[in-house]
Coordinates of C-alpha atoms in Angstrom, one line a residue:
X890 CA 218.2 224.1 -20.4
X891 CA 215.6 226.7 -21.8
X892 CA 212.2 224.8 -21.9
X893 CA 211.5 224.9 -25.6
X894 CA 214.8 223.7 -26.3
X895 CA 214.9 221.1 -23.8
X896 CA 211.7 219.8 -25.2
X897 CA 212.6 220.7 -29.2
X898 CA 216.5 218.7 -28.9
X899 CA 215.5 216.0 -26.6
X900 CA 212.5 214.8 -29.1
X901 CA 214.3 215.4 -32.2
X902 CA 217.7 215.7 -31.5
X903 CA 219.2 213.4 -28.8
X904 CA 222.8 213.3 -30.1
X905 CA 223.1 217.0 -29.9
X906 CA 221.9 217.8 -26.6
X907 CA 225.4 217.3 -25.1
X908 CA 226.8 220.0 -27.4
X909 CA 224.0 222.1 -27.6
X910 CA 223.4 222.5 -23.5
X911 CA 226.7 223.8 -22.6
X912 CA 226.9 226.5 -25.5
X913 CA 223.6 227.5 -24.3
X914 CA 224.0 227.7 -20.9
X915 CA 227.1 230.2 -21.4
X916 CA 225.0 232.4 -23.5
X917 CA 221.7 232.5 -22.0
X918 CA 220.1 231.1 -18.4
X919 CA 216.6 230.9 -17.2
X920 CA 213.4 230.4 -19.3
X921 CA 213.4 233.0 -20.8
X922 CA 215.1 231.2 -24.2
X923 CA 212.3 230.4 -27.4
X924 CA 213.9 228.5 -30.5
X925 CA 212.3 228.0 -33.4
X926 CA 213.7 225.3 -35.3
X927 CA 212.6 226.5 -39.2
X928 CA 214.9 228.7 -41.8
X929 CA 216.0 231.1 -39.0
X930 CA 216.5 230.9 -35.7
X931 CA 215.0 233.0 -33.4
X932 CA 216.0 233.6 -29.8
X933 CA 214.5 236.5 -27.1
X934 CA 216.2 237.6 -24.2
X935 CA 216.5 240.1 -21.1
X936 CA 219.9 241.9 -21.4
X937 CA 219.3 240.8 -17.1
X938 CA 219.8 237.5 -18.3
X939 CA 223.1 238.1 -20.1
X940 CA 224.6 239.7 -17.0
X941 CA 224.0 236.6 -14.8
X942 CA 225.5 234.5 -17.8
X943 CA 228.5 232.7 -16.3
X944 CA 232.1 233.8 -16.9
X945 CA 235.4 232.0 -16.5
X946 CA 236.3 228.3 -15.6
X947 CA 233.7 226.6 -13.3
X948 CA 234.5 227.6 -9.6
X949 CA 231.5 226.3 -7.3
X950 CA 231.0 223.1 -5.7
X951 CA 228.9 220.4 -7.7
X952 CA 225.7 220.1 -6.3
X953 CA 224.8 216.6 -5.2
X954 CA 223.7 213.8 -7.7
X955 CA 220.0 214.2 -6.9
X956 CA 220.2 217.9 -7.6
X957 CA 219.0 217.0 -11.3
X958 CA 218.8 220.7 -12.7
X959 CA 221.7 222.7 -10.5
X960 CA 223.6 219.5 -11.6
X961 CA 223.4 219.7 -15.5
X962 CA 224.3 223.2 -15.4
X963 CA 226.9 222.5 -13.5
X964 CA 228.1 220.0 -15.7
X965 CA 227.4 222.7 -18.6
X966 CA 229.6 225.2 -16.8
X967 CA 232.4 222.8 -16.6
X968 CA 232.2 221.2 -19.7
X969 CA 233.1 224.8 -21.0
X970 CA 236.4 225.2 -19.6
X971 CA 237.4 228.9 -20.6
X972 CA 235.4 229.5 -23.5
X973 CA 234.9 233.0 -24.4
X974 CA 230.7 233.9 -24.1
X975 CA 231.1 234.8 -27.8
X976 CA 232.9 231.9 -29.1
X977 CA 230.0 229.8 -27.1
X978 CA 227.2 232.0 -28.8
X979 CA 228.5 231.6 -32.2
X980 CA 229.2 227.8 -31.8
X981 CA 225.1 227.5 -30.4
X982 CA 224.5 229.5 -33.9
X983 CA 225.7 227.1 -35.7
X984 CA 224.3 223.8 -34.1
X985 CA 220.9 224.9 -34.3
X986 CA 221.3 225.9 -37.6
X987 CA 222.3 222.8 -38.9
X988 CA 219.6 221.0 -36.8
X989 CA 217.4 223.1 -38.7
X990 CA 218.6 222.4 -41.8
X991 CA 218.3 218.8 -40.8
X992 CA 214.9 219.0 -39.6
X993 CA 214.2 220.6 -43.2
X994 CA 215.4 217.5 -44.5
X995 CA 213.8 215.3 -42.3
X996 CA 210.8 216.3 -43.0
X997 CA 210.7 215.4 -46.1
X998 CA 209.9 211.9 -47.3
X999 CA 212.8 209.9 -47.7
X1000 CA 212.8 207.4 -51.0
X1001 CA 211.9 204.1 -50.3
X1002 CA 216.0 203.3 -51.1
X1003 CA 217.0 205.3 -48.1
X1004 CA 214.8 203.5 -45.6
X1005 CA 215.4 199.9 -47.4
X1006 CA 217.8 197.8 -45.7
X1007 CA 220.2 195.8 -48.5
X1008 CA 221.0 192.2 -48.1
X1009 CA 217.5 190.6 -48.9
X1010 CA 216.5 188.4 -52.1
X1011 CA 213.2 187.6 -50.9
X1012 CA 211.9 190.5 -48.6
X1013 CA 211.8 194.5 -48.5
X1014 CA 213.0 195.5 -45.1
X1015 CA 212.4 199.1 -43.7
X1016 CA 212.7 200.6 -40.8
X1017 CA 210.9 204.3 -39.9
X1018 CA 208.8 205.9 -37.3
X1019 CA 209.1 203.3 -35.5
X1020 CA 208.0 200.5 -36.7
X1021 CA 210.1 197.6 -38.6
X1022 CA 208.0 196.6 -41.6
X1023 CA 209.1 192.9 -42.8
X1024 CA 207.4 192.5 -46.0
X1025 CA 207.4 189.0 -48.3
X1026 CA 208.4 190.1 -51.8
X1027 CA 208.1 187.6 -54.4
X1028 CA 204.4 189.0 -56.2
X1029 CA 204.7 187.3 -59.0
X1030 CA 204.7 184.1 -56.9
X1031 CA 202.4 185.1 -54.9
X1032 CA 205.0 185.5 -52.3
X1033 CA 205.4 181.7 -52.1
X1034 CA 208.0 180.7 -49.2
X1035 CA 211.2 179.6 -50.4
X1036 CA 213.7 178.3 -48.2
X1037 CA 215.6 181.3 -49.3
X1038 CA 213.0 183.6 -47.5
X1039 CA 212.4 181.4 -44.4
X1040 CA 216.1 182.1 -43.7
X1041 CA 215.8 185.5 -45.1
X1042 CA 212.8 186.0 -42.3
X1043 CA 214.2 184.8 -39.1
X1044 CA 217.2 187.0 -40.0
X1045 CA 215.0 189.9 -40.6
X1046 CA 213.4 189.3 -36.7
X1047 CA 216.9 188.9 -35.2
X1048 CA 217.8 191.9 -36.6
X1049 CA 214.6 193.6 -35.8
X1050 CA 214.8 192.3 -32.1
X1051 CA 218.3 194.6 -31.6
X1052 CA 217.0 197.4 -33.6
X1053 CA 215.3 200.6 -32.2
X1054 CA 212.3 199.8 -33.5
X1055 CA 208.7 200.2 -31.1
X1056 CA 207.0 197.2 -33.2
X1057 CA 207.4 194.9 -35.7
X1058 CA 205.2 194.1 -38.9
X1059 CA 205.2 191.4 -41.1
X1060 CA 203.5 192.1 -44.6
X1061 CA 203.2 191.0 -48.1
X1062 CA 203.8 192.8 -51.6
X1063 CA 201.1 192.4 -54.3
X1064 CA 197.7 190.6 -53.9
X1065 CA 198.8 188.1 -51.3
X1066 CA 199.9 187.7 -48.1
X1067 CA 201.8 184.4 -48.8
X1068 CA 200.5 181.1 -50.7
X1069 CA 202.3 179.3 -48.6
X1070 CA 205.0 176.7 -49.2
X1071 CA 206.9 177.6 -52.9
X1072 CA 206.7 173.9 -55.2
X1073 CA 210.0 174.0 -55.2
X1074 CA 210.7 173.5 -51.3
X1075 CA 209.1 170.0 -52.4
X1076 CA 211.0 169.1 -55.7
X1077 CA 214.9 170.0 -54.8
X1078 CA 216.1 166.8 -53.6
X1079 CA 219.8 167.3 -52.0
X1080 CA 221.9 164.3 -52.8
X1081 CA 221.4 162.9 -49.8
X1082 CA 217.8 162.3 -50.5
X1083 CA 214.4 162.7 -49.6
X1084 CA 215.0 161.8 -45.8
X1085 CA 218.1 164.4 -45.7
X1086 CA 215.7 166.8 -47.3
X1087 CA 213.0 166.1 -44.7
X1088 CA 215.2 166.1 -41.8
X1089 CA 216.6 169.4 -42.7
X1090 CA 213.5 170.8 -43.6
X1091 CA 212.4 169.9 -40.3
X1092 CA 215.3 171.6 -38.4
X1093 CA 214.5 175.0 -40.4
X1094 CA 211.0 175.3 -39.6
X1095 CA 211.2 174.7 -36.2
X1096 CA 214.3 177.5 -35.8
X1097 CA 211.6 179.6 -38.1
X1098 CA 209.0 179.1 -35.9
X1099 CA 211.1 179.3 -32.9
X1100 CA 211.9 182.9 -33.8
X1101 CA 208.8 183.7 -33.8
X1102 CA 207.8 182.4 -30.3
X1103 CA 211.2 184.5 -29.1
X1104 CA 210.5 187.6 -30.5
X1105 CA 210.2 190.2 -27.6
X1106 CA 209.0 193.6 -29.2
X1107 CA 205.1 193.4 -30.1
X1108 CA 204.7 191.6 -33.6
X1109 CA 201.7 192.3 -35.8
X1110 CA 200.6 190.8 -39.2
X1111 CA 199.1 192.8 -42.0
X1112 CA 197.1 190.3 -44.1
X1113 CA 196.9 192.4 -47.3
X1114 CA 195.3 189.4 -49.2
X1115 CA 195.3 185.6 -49.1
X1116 CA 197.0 183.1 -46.3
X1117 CA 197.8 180.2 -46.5
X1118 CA 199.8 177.4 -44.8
X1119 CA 202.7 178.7 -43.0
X1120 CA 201.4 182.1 -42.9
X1121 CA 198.5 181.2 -41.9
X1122 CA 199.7 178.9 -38.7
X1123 CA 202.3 181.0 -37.1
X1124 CA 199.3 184.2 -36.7
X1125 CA 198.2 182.9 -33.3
X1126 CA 201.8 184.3 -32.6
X1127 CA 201.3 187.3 -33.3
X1128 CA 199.7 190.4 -30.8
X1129 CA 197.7 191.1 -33.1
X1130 CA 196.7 190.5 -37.0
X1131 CA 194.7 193.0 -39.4
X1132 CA 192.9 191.8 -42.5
X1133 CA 192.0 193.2 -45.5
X1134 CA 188.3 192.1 -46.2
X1135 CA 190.1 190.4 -49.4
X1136 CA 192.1 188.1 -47.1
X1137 CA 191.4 184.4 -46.6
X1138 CA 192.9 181.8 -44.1
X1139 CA 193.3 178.5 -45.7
X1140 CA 195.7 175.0 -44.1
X1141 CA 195.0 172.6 -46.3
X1142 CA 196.8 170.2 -44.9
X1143 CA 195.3 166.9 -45.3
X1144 CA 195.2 167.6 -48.5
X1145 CA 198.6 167.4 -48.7
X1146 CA 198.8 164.2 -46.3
X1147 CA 200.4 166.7 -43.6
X1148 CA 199.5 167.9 -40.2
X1149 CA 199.8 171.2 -38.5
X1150 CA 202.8 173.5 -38.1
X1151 CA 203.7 177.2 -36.7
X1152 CA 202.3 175.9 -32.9
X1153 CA 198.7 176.0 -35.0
X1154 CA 198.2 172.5 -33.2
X1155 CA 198.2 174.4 -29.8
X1156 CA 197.6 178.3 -30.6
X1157 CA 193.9 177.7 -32.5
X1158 CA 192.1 175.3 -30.2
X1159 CA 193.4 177.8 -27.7
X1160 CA 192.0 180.5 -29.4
X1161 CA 189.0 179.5 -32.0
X1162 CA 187.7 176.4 -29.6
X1163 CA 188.8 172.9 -30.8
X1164 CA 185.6 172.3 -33.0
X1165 CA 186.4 175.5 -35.3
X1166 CA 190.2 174.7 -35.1
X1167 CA 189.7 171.0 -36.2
X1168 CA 187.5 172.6 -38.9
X1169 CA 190.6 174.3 -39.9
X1170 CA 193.4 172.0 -39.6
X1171 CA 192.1 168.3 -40.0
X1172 CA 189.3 169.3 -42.7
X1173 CA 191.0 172.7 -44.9
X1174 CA 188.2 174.5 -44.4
X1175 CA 189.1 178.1 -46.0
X1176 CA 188.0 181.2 -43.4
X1177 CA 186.9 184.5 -44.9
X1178 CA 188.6 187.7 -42.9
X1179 CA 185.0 188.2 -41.4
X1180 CA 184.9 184.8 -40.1
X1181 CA 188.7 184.6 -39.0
X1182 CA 187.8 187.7 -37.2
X1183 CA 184.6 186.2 -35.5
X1184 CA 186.4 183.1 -34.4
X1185 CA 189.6 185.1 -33.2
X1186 CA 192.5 184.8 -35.7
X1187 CA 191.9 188.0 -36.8
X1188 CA 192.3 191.4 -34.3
X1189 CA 190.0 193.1 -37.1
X1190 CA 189.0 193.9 -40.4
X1191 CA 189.1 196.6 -42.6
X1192 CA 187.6 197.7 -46.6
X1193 CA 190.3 196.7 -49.0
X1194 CA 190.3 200.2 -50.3
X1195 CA 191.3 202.0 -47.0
X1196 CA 192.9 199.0 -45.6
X1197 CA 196.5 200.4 -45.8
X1198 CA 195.7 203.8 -44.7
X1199 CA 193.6 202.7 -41.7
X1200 CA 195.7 200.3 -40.7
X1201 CA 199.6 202.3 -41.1
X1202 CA 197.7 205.0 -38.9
X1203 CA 196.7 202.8 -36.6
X1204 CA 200.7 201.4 -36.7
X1205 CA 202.2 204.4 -36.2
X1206 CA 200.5 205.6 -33.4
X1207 CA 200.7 202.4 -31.6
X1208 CA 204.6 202.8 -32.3
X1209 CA 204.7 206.1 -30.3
X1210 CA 203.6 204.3 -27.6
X1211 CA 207.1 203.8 -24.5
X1212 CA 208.6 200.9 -26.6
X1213 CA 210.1 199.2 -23.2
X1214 CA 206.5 199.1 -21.3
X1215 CA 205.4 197.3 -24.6
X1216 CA 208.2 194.7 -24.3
X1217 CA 207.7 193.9 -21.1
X1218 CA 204.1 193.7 -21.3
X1219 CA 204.6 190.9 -24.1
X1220 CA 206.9 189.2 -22.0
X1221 CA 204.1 188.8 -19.2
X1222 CA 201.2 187.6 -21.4
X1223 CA 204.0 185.0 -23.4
X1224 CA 206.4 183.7 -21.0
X1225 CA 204.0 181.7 -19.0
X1226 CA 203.5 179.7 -22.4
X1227 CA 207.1 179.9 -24.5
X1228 CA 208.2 176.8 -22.8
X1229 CA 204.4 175.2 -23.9
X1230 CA 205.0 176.7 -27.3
X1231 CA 208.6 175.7 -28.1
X1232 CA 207.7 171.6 -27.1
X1233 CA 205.0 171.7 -29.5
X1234 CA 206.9 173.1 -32.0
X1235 CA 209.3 170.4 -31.7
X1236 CA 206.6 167.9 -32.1
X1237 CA 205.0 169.4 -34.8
X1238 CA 208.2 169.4 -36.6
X1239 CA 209.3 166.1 -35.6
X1240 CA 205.7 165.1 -36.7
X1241 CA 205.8 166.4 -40.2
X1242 CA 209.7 164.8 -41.0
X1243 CA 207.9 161.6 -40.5
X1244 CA 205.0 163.1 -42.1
X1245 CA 207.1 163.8 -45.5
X1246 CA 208.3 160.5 -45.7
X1247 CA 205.1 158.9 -45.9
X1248 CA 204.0 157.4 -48.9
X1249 CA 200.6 159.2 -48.4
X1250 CA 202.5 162.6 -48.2
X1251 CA 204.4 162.1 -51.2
X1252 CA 201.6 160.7 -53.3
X1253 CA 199.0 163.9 -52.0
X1254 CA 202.2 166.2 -52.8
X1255 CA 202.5 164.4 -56.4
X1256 CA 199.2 164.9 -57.3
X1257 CA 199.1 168.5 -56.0
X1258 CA 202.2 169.1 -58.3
X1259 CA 200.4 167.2 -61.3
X1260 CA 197.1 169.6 -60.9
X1261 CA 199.3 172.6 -60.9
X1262 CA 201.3 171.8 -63.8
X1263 CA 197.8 171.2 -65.8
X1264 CA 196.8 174.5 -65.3

C-alpha cells in the first residue's frame, strides 16, 4: 500500500481498506502513489511503475506469515483473480471517490438527531469522537433522579461498556448536575407497602452503584452545576471529575434521617481524610467546587463561562488517546479495591432499607416534603 493511502484509509476508512488495497495494488506499486481525499482525486505516477504492475492470476509462492509487506501484496495479487488492470483502475476510481464524498460529509457537523441514541425518557445519549456523553435530562427538575433514569443510567453504561467508545462522560442538561433523589421516589408506595418499596429500592441502588464500580473504560463527570446526594456520592468513582466554579457538593443526609450511599462511606474518608468526609456525610456540610477541588472530590475547576469549551477540549483529546491501554490501566488502579467497593455497597444499601423504615427517616422525609410543598 502507497504511504499516503495507507495512512489516509487506515485512519479514516478501515472498512474500505480490504477493497481499496487490491485495486490499488493492480494499478500502481511502490511509493510513488499521493491521494488527496477532497473533490477530486489526484494520483502521480512513473509510467516505470505501470510496467512492473502485475498481470494475470497470482503465480508466486506466498511469502511467509512474518513477511508483513510481501505478504499483503500477495494477498492483494490473489484477491484479484483475473481482473483486467483497467477494470481494477476504474473500480479504485470509484472507491476513493465515494470516500471522498464521504469525508465531505463527515466533516460536516452532524445534527444532534444523528448522534442521539433513541430509547431514553430520562437521558440524551450520544456517542462521537470518541467519547460516550451520558447526560441527565430532566432541566426543569433539576434533573432529579427518578427511578425511571436510575434504570435508564445503568443501561446507558452497559451499553457504553460494549461500545467503541475511548471514554465515558456523565453530564447534566440545564443549571444542574442532579438535585438528587426526585420526591416522588419517596411518595409512590407499591401495594406491597413501604417495606416492599424499601427493599426494592434497596436492590436498585446497589445494581446502580454496582455498575458503576464495574465499568471498565475511564469514566469522568462533568459537574455543570449543583450535586447533590446520589450524584454527589458515586464521584469518588469516577477517574476523574470537572467542575464548573458554579457547582456545589451537598449529602444532606442526616437531614433526611439517612446515611451514606454510592461507596461515599468508603471512597471520601479514602480520599478527603475522615475529618472532612464526616464533615460531609454525618453533618451536610455543602462544598463549593474550590473547596471539593482542595479536598479531592474534584480533578479541577474551571470559569463557568469557558467551562464547556475547556473542558470538551480537554475530552476529546484524552479520547484520542489507545482506548485499550486506558482500560487496562483502570483495571490496575481499581481491581485491587472492586471486591472492597462492592461489600460496602451492599452494606450501605442494606443499611439504608433499614434506614427507610425508621420512624426517624420517615418523619425527616415528611417534613422535607412539607417545606417543599410550602414554597
Amino acid at each position: 500500500m502507497a504511504g499516503a493511502v495507507g495512512r489516509v484509509v487506515r485512519r479514516c476508512y478501515p472498512n474500505a481498506l480490504r477493497r481499496l488495497l487490491p485495486c490499488l495494488y493492480r494499478v500502481y506499486t511502490g511509493e510513488f502513489l499521493d491521494i488527496t481525499l477532497c473533490s477530486t482525486v489526484k494520483a502521480k505516477s512513473n509510467p516505470q511503475d505501470h510496467a512492473r504492475a502485475t498481470e494475470g492470476p497470482c503465480n508466486t509462492p506466498k511469502p511467509g506469515v512474518f513477511d508483513l509487506i510481501n505478504k499483503a501484496k500477495w494477498d492483494a495479487w490473489n484477491a484479484l483473480g483475473s481482473l483486467p488492470k483497467e477494470t481494477a483502475r476504474q473500480n479504485y476510481v470509484d472507491l476513493v471517490s465515494g470516500l471522498s464524498s464521504s469525508s465531505d460529509s463527515s466533516s460536516q457537523v452532524k445534527p444532534e438527531a444523528d448522534r442521539k441514541q433513541s430509547g431514553y425518557e430520562t437521558l440524551v445519549v450520544t456517542s462521537e469522537d470518541g467519547i460516550t456523553k451520558i447526560m441527565m435530562n430532566r432541566p426543569a427538575k433539576k434533573n432529579a433522579m427518578t427511578m425511571r433514569m436510575y434504570e435508564e443510567i445503568m443501561l446507558a453504561l452497559k451499553a457504553a461498556s460494549k461500545d467503541d467508545s475511548a471514554i465515558t462522560v456523565l453530564t447534566g442538561n440545564g443549571d444542574y448536575y442532579s438535585s438528587g433523589n426526585d420526591l416522588t421516589n419517596f411518595t409512590d408506595i407499591p401495594s406491597g407497602g413501604v417495606e416492599e418499596k424499601a427493599k426494592n429500592s434497596a436492590i436498585l441502588l446497589r445494581d446502580f452503584v454496582d455498575c458503576f464500580i464495574d465499568f471498565p473504560k475511564p469514566l469522568i463527570a462533568v459537574v455543570n452545576g449543583p450535586a447533590v446526594g446520589i450524584s454527589v456520592t458515586i464521584l469518588g468513582l469516577f477517574e476523574v471529575v470537572y467542575a464548573s466554579d458554579r457547582a456545589t457538593f451537598h449529602t444532606p443526609f442526616s437531614h433526611l434521617g439517612q446515611s451514606p450511599e454510592g461507596c461515599s462511606s468508603y471512597t471520601f474518608p479514602k480520599i478527603m481524610g475522615p475529618a472532612k468526609a464526616a464533615e460531609m456525610l454525618i453533618f451536610g456540610k455543602k462544598l463549593t467546587a474550590a473547596e471539593a477541588c482542595a479536598q479531592g472530590l474534584v480533578t479541577e475547576v474551571f470559569p463557568d463561562s469557558t467551562f464547556q469549551k475547556e473542558v470538551w477540549t480537554r475530552l476529546k483529546a484524552y479520547s484520542k488517546l489507545p482506548p485499550n491501554a486506558m482500560r487496562i490501566s483502570k483495571q490496575m488502579i481499581r481491581n485491587r479495591e472492586k471486591e472492597k467497593l462492592h461489600a460496602v455497597n451492599a452494606e450501605e444499601s442494606s443499611t439504608l432499607q433499614e434506614r427507610w423504615l425508621s420512624d426517624e427517616c420517615m418523619n425527616a422525609i415528611m417534613n422535607f416534603l412539607t417545606r417543599k410543598a410550602k414554597l
